[in-house]
Short mmCIF file of C-alpha atoms and ligand atoms in Angstrom, two decimals:
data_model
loop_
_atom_site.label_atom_id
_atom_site.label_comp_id
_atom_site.label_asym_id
_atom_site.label_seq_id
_atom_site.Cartn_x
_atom_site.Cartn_y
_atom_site.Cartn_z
CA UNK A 294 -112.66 -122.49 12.96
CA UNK A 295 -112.38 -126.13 15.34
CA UNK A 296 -115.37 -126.73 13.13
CA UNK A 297 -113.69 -126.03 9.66
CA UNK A 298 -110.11 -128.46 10.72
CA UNK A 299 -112.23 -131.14 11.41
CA UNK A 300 -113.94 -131.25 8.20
CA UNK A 301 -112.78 -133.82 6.13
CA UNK A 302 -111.58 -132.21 3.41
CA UNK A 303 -109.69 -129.48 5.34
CA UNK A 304 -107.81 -132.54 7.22
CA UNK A 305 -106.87 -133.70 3.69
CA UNK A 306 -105.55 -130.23 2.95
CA UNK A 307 -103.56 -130.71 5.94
CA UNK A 308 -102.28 -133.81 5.14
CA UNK A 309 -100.93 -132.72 2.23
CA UNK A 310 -99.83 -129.05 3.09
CA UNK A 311 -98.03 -127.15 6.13
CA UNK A 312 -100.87 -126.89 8.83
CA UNK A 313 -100.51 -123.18 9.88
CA UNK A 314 -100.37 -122.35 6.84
CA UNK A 315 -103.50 -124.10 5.90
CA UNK A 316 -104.97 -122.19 8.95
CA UNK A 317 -103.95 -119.18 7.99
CA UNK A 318 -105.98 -119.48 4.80
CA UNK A 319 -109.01 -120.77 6.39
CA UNK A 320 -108.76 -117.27 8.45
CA UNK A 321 -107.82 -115.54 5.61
CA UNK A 322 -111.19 -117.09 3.96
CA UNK A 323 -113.03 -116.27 6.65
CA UNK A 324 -112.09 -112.88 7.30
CA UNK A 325 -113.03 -112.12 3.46
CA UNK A 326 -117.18 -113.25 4.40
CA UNK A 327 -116.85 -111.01 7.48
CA UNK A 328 -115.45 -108.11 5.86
CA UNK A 329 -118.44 -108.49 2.57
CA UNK A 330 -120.65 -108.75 5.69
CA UNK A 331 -119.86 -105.49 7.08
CA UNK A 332 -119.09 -103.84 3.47
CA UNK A 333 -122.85 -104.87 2.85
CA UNK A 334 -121.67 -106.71 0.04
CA UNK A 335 -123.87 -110.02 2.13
CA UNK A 336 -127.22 -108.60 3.61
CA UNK A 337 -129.06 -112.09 4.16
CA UNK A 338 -127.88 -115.07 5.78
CA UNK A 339 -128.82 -117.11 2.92
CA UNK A 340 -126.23 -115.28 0.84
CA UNK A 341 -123.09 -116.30 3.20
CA UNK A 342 -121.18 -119.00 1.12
CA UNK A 343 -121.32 -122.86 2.31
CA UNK A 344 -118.53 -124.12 3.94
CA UNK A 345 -117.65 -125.67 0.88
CA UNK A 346 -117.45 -122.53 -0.93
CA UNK A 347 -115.02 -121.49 2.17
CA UNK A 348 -112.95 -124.56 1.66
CA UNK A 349 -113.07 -124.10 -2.08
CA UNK A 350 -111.76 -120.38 -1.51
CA UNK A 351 -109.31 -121.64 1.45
CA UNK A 352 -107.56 -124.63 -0.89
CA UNK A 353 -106.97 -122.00 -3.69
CA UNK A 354 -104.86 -119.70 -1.20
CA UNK A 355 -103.33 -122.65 -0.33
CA UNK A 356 -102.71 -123.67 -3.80
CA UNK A 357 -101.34 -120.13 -5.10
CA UNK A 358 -98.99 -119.45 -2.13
CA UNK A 359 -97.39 -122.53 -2.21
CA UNK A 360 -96.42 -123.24 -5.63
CA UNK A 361 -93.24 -122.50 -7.51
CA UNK A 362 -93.95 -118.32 -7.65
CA UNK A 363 -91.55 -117.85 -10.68
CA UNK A 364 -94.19 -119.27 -13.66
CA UNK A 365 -92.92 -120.63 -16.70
CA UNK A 366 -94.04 -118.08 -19.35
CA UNK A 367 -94.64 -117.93 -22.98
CA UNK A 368 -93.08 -115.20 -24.84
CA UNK A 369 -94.81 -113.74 -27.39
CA UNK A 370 -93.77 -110.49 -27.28
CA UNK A 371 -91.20 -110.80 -29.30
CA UNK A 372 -88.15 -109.37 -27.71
CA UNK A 373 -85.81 -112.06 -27.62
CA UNK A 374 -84.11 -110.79 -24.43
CA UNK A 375 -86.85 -109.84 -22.24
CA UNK A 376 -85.63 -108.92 -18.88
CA UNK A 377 -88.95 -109.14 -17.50
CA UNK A 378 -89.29 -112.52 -18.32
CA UNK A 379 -85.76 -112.97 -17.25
CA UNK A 380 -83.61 -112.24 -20.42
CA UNK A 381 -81.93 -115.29 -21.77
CA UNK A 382 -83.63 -118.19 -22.22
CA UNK A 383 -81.01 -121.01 -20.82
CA UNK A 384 -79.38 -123.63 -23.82
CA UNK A 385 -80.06 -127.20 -22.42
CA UNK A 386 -76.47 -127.57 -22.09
CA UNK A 387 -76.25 -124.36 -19.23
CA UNK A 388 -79.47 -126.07 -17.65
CA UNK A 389 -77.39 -129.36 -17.36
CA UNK A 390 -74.72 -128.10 -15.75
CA UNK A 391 -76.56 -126.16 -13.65
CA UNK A 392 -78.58 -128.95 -12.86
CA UNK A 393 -75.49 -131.28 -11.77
CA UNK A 394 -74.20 -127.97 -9.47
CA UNK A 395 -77.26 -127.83 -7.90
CA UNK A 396 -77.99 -130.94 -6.89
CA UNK A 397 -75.28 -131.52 -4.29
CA UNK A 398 -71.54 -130.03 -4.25
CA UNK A 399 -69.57 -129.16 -6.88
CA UNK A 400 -65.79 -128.58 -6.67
CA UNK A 401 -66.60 -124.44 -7.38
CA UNK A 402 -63.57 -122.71 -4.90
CA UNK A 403 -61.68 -126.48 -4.02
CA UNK A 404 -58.76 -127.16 -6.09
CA UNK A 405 -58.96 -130.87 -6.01
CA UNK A 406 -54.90 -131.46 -6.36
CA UNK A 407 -54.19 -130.03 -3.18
CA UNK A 408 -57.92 -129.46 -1.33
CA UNK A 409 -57.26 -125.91 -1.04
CA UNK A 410 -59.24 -123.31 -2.11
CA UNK A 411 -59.07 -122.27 -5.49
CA UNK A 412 -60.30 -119.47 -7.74
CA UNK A 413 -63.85 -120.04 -8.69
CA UNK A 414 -63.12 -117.86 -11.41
CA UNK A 415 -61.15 -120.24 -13.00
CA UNK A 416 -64.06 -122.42 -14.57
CA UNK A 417 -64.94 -120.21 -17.22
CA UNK A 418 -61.58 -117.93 -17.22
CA UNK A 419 -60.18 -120.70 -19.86
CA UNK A 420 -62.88 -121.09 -21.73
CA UNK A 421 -63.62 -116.68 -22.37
CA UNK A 422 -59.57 -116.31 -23.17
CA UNK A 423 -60.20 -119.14 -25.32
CA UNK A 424 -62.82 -117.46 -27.54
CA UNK A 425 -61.89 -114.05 -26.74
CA UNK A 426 -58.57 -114.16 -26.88
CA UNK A 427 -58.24 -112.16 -23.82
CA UNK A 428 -55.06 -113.06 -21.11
CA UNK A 429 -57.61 -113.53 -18.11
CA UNK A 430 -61.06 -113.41 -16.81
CA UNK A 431 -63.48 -112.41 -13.79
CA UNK A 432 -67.05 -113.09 -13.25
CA UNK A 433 -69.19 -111.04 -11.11
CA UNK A 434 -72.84 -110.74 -10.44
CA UNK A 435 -73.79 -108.24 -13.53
CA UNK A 436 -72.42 -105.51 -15.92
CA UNK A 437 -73.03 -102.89 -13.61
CA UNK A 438 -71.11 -104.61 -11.27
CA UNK A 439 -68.24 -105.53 -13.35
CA UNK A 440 -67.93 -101.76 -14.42
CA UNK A 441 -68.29 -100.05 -10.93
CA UNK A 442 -65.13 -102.68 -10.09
CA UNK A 443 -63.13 -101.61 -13.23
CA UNK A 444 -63.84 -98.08 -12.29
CA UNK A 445 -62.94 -99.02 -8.92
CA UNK A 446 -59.98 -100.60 -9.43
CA UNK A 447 -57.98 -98.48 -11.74
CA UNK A 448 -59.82 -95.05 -10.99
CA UNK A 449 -60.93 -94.28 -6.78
CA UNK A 450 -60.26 -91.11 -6.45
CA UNK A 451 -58.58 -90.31 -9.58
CA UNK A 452 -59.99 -89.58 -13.57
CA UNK A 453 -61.57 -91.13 -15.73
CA UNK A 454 -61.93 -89.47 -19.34
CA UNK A 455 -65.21 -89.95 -21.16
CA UNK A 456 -66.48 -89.22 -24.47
CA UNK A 457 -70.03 -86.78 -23.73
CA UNK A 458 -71.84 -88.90 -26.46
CA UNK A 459 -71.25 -92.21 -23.98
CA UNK A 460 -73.01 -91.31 -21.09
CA UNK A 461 -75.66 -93.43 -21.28
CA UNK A 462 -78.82 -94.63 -19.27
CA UNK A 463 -79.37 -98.49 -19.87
CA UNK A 464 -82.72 -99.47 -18.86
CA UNK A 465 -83.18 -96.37 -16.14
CA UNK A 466 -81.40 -97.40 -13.32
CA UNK A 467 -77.54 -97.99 -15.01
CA UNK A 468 -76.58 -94.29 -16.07
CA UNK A 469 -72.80 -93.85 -16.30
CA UNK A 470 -72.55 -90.73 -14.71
CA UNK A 471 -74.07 -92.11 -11.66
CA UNK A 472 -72.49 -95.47 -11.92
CA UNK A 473 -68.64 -93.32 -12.39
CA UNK A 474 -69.94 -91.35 -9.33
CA UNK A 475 -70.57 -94.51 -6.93
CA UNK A 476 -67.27 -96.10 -8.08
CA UNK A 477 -65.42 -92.86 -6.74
CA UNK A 478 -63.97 -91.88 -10.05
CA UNK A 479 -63.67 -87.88 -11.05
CA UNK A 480 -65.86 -88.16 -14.08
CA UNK A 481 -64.27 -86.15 -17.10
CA UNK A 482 -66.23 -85.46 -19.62
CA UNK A 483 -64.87 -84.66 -23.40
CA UNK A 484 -66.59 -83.79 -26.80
CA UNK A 485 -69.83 -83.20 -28.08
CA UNK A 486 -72.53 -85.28 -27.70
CA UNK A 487 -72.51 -85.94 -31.70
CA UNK A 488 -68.74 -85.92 -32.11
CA UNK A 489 -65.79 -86.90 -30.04
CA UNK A 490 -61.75 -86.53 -31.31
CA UNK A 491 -59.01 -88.69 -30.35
CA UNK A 492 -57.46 -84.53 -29.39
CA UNK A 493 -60.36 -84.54 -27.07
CA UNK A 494 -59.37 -86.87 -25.10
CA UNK A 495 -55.63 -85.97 -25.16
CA UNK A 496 -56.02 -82.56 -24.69
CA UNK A 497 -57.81 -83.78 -21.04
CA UNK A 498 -55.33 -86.37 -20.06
CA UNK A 499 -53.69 -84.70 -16.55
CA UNK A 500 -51.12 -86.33 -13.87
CA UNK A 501 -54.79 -87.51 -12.25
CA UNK A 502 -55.59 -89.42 -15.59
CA UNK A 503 -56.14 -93.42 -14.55
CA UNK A 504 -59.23 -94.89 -17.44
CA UNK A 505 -60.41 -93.41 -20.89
CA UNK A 506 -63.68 -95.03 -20.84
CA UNK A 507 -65.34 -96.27 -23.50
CA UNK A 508 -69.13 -97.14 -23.47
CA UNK A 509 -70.70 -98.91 -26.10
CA UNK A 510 -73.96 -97.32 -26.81
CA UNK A 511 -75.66 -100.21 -27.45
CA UNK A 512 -79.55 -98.75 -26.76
CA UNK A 513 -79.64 -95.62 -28.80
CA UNK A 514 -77.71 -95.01 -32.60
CA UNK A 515 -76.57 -91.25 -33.67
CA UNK A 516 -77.51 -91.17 -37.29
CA UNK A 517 -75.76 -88.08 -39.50
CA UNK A 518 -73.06 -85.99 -38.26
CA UNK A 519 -70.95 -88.09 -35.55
CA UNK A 520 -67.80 -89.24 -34.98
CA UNK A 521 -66.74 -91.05 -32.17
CA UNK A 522 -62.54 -92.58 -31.11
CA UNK A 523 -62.47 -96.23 -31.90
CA UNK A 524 -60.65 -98.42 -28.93
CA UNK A 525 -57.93 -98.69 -30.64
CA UNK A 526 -56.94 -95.48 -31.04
CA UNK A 527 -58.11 -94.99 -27.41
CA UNK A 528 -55.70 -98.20 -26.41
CA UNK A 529 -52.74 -96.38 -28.42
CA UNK A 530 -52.98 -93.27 -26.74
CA UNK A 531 -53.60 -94.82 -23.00
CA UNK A 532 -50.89 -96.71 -23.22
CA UNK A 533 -48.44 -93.88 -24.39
CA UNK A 534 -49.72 -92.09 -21.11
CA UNK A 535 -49.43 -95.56 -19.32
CA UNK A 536 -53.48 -95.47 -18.82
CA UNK A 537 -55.93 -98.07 -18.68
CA UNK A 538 -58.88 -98.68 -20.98
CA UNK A 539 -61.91 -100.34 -20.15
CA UNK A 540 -64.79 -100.82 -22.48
CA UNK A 541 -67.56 -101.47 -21.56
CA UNK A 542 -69.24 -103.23 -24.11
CA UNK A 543 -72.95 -104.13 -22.55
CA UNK A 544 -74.04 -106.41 -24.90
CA UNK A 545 -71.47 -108.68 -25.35
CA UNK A 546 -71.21 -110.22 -28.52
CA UNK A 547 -68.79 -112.96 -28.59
CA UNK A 548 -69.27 -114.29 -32.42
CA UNK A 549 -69.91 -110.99 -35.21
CA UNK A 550 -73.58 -111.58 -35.49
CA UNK A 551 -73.49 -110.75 -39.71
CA UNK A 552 -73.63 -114.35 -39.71
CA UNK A 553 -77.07 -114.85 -39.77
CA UNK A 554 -78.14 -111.79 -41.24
CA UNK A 555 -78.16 -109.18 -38.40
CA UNK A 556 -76.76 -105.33 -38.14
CA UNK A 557 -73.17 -105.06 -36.99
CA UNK A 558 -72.43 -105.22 -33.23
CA UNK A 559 -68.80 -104.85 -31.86
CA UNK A 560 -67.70 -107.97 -30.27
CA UNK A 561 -65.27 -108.81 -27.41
CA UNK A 562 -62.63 -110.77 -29.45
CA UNK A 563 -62.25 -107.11 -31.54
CA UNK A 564 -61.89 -104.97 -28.28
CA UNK A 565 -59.59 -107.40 -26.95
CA UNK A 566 -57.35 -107.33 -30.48
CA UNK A 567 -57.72 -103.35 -30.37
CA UNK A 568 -56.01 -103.45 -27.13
CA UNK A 569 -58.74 -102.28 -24.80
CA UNK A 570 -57.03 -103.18 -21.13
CA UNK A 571 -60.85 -104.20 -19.46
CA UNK A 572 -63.67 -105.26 -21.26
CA UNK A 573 -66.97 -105.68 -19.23
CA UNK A 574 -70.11 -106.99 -20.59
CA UNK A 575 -73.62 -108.91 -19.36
CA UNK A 576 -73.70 -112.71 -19.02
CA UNK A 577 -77.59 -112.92 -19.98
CA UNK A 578 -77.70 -110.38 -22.90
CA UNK A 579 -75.91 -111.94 -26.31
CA UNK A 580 -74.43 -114.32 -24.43
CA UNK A 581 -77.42 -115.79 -23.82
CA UNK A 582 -76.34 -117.33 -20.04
CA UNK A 583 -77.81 -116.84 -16.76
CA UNK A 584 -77.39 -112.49 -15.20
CA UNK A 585 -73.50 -112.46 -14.71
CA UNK A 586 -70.96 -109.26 -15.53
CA UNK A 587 -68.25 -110.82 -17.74
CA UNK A 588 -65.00 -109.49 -17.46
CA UNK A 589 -62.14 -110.15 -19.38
CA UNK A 590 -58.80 -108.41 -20.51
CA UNK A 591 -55.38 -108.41 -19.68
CA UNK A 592 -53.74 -110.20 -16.47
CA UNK A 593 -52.34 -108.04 -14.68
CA UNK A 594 -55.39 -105.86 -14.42
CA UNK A 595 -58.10 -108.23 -14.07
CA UNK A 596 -56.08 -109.56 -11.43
CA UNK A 597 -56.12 -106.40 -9.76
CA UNK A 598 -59.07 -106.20 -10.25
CA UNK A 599 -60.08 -109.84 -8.20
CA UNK A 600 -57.80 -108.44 -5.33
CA UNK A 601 -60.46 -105.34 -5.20
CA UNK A 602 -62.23 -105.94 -1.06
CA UNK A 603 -65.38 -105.20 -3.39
CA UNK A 604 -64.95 -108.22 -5.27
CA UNK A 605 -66.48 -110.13 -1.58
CA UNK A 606 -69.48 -108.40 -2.36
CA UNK A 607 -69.66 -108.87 -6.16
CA UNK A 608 -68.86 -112.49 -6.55
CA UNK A 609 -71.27 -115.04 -7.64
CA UNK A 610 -72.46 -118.47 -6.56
CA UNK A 611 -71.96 -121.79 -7.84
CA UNK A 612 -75.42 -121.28 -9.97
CA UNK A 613 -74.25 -118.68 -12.12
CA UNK A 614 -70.87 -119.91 -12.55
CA UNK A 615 -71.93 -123.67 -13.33
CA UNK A 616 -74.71 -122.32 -15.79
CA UNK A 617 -72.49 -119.57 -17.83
CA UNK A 618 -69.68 -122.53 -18.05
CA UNK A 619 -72.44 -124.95 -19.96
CA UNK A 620 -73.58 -121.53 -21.87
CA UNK A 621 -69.95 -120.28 -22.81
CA UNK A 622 -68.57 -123.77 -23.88
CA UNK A 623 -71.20 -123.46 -26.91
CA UNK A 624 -69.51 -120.55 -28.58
CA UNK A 625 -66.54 -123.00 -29.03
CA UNK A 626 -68.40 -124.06 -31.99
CA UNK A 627 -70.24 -120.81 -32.92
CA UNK A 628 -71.65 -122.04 -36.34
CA UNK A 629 -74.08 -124.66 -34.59
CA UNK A 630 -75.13 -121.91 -32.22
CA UNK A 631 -78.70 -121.68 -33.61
CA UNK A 632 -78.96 -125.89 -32.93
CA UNK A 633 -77.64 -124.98 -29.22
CA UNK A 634 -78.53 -122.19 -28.30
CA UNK A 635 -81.97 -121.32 -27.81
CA UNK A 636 -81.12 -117.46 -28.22
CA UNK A 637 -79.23 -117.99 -31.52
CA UNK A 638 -81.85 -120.55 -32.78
CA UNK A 639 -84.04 -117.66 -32.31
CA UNK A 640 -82.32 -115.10 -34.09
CA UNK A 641 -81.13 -117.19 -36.61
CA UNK A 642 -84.90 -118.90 -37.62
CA UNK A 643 -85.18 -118.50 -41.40
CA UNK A 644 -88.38 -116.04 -42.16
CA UNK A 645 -90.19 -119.03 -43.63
CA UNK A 646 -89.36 -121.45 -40.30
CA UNK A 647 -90.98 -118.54 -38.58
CA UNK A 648 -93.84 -117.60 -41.22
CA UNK A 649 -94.62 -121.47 -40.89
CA UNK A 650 -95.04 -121.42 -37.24
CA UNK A 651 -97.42 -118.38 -37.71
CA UNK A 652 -99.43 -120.06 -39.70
CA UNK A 653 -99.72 -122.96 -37.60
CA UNK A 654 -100.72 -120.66 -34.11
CA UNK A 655 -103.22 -119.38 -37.05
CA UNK A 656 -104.99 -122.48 -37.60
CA UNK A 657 -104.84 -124.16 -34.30
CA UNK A 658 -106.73 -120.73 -33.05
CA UNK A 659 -109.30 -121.34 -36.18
CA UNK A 660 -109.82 -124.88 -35.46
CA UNK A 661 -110.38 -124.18 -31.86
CA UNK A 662 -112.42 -120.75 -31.49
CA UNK A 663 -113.84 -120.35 -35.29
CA UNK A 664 -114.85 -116.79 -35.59
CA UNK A 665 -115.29 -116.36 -31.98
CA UNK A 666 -111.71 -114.79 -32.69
CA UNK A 667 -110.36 -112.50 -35.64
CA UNK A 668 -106.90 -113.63 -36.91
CA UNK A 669 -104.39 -112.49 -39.32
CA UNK A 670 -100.95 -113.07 -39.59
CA UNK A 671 -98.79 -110.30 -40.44
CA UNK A 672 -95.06 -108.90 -41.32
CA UNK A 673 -93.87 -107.20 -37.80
CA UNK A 674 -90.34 -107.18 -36.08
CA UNK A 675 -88.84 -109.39 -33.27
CA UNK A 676 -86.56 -106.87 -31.00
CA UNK A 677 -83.49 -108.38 -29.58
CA UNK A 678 -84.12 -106.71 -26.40
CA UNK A 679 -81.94 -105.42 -23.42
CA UNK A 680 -80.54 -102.80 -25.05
CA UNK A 681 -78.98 -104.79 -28.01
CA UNK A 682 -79.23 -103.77 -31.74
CA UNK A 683 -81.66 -100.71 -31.11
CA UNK A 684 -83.96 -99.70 -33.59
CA UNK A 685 -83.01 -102.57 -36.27
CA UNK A 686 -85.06 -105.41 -35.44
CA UNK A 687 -85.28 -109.19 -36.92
CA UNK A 688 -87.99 -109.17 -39.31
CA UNK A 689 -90.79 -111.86 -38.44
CA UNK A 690 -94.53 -113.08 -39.00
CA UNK A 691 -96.96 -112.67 -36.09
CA UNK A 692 -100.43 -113.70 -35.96
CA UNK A 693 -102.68 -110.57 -34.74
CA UNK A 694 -105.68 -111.98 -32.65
CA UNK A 695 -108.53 -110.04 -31.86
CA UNK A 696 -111.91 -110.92 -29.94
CA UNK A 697 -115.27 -108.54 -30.19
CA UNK A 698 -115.87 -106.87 -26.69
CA UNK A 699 -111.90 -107.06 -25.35
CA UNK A 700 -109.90 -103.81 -26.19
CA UNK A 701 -106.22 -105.20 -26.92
CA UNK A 702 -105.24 -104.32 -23.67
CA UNK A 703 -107.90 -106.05 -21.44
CA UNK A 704 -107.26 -109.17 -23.60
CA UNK A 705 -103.44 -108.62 -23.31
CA UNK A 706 -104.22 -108.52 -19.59
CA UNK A 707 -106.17 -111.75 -19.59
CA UNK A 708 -103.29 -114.00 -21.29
CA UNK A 709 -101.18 -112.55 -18.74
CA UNK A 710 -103.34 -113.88 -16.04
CA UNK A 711 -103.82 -117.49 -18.35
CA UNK A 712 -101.84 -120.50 -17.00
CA UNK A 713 -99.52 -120.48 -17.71
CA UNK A 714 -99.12 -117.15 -18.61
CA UNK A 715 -98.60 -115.48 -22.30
CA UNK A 716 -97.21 -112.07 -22.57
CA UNK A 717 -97.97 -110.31 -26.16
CA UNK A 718 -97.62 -107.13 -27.73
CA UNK A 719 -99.87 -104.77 -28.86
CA UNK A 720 -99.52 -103.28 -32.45
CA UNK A 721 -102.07 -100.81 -33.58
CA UNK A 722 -104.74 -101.55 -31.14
CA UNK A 723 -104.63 -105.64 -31.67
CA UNK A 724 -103.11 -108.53 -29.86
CA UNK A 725 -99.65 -109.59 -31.37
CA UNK A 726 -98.08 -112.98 -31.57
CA UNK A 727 -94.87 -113.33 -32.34
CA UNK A 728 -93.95 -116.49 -33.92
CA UNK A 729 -90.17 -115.91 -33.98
CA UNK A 730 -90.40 -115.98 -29.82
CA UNK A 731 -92.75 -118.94 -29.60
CA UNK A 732 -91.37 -122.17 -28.90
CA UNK A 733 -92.97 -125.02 -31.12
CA UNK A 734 -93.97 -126.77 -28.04
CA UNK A 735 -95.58 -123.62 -26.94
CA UNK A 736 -98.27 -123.09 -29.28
CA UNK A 737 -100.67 -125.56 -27.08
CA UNK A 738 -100.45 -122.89 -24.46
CA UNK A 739 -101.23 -120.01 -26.61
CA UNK A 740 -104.62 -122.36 -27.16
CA UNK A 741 -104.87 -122.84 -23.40
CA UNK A 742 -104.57 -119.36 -22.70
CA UNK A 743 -107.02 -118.00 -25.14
CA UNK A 744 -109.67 -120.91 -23.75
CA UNK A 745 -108.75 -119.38 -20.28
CA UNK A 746 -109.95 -115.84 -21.82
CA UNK A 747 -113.06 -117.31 -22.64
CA UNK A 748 -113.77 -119.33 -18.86
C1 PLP B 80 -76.89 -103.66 -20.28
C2 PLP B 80 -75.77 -102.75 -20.12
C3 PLP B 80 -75.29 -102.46 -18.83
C4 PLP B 80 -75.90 -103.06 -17.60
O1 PLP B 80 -75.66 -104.44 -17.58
P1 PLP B 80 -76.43 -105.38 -16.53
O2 PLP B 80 -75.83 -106.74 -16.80
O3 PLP B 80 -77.88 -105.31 -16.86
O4 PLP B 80 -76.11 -104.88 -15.18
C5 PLP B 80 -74.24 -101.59 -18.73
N1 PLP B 80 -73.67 -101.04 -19.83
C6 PLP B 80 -74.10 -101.29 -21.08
C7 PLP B 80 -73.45 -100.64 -22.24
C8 PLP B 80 -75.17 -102.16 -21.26
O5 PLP B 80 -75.62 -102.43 -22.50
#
């Protein structure tokens, strides 16, 4: 080991890296030869690797532990919001202003008339009743979040009414029941889980009544015989009862999405018209912002709501907030969306923008690998993702690759393990690209990370 730190290009290493930890890889190296040694894996002396080879090992450790762990990645799965890959890809306006918050201080909780502290809520409370409509607004750290405190808040200890076909599991860990039980609500459940009457919920209001909850269902669709209570004729009946409704809406659509083509999703600015008291949704699902829980409605309750002791523990930092202000300013002007937002621009793509893109990946990967890979480009469907328009995709082009000796899953693997990394999909036992999900200026590392199949 003495010998190894004074070799010359371990004191470079160290020159350019923390020392221990430099050490510690040099052991870590080391310990690896020992450990083949006794495995049997090295029988003769002339098989124990050079102390280059060591140093070669030892400067990758160093290498992959200290570099930025969170890897730029290309998508081309094709689901838009991929919470493994960290949902929402950020418009450059968000990554501006989160940029300038970052940096140094930002005036987040200081009201600069008086140098007091403020409300850091109040940032992006304009801007949501702006395009909302709503009185007020809260931000907290997610959805879950925002509807444990609206449960919380109106509901400890008392009921809440809810429709059976609502209870919901989003993405296996939110399921309402669970979530109504942790926010120390009586859960009350009403109707079928096909059909649900406005008499349903009536018939269950009692002197213990606080919410009717409403959950959007916004990863599963009852097709046939269903009827479910719209908020408004939830909101009419609360308030006769002097109730609270909160909505949660999940997905969070602020503009009606018809615009460019896509299947109906409710949107805030209707709950809030329809009277719903509450309305939570996620800052990183159609919003397209950094993970936030969004909650707007009207004043008095969301301010009950921020004098909740839970809000302490649910409040976010000057990241989130500085990012979802440069994300929400954008829906000010909703029909540029798909020039501003990278989310939009994606959903919005016309199928030839896409079907040219396809054909591009197709003959950069001809050009490059001739027949050492099969290509075709195909018809397939980009998913939204996160629980947003189930089952009714954006229809797309996709190039299917596919090289002889690599089942679609090994091959998948190995563009995982590229750099930097491409995640795919697999559709009927080939490799899928999905052009709609592809920036332009990604397609040179869909190149790069087949060549790294190949090395
Ligand atoms: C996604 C979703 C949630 C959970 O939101 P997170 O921001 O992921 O915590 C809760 N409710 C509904 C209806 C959702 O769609």
């Amino acid at each position: 080991m003495t010998v190894m730190l004074q070799n010359k290009r371990v004191v470079s290493l160290v020159a350019e890296h923390p020392e221990i930890y430099v050490q510690k890889c040099l052991r870590t190296a080391l310990d690896e030869i020992r450990k083949n040694i006794v495995d049997g894996w090295i029988e003769k002396p002339e098989d124990i690797p050079s102390t280059d080879k060591i140093i070669d090992r030892a400067e990758k450790l160093v290498n992959d532990g200290l570099r930025n762990k969170l890897t730029r990645s290309v998508n081309a799965a094709g689901v838009i919001l991929h919470t493994g890959l960290g949902r929402a890809p950020l418009a450059p306006a968000a990554q501006n202003a989160l940029q300038e918050a970052a940096s140094r201080y930002c005036i987040l909780a200081t009201e600069r008339e008086t140098g007091k502290r403020g409300d850091r809520n109040r940032h992006n409370e304009e801007l949501l009743c702006e395009i909302t409509g709503a009185e007020a607004a809260l931000i907290v750290n997610n959805n879950s979040a925002a509807v444990m405190l609206a449960l919380n808040t109106f509901a400890k200890d008392k009921e809440s009414i809810v429709s059976r076909g609502e209870l919901v599991e989003i993405g296996g860990a939110f399921r309402v029941p669970d979530v109504m039980r942790r926010s120390q609500t009586i859960m009350v459940e009403v109707g079928t889980t096909n059909k649900t009457h406005l008499r349903d919920y009536r018939e269950a209001i009692t002197e213990e009544t606080a919410i009717l909850l409403k959950v959007h269902t916004s990863n599963y669709r009852i097709e046939g015989f269903h009827k479910e209570v719209s908020v408004k004729e939830m909101s009419e009946l609360a308030h006769e009862h002097g109730l609270t409704v909160v909505m949660d809406i999940g997905s969070g659509a602020l503009v009606d999405i018809r615009r460019w083509n896509l299947a109906y999703e409710p949107t805030v600015p209707e709950a809030v018209a329809d009277g719903a008291d509450i309305i939570t949704f996620s800052g990183d699902k159609m919003v397209g912002g950094p993970q936030a829980g969004i909650i707007v409605g009207k004043k008095e309750c969301v301010d009950k709501m921020k004098r909740n002791p839970l809000m302490r523990a649910f409040r976010c930092g000057k990241l989130t907030h500085s990012a979802l202000n440069g994300t929400l300013r954008l829906f000010l002007d909703a029909d540029k969306l798909p020039e501003t937002h990278p989310v939009y621009e994606m959903i919005a793509a016309p199928l030839d923008v896409v079907k040219k893109r396809a054909q591009r990946i197709n003959r950069r990967i001809k050009a490059e690998f001739k027949d050492r890979i099969k290509t075709e480009i195909r018809d397939s469907h980009t998913e939204m993702g996160s629980g947003s328009l189930p089952a009714r995709g954006v229809p797309t082009k996709a190039v299917a690759v596919a090289i002889d000796g690599f089942t679609a899953e090994r091959l998948a693997r190995d563009l995982r393990m590229a750099e930097p990394p491409v995640f795919s999909r697999i559709e009927d036992e080939r490799v899928i690209f999905d052009a709609r999900t592809v920036a332009d200026e990604e397609v040179p590392w869909l190149i790069k990370a087949l060549k790294d199949v190949f090395a």
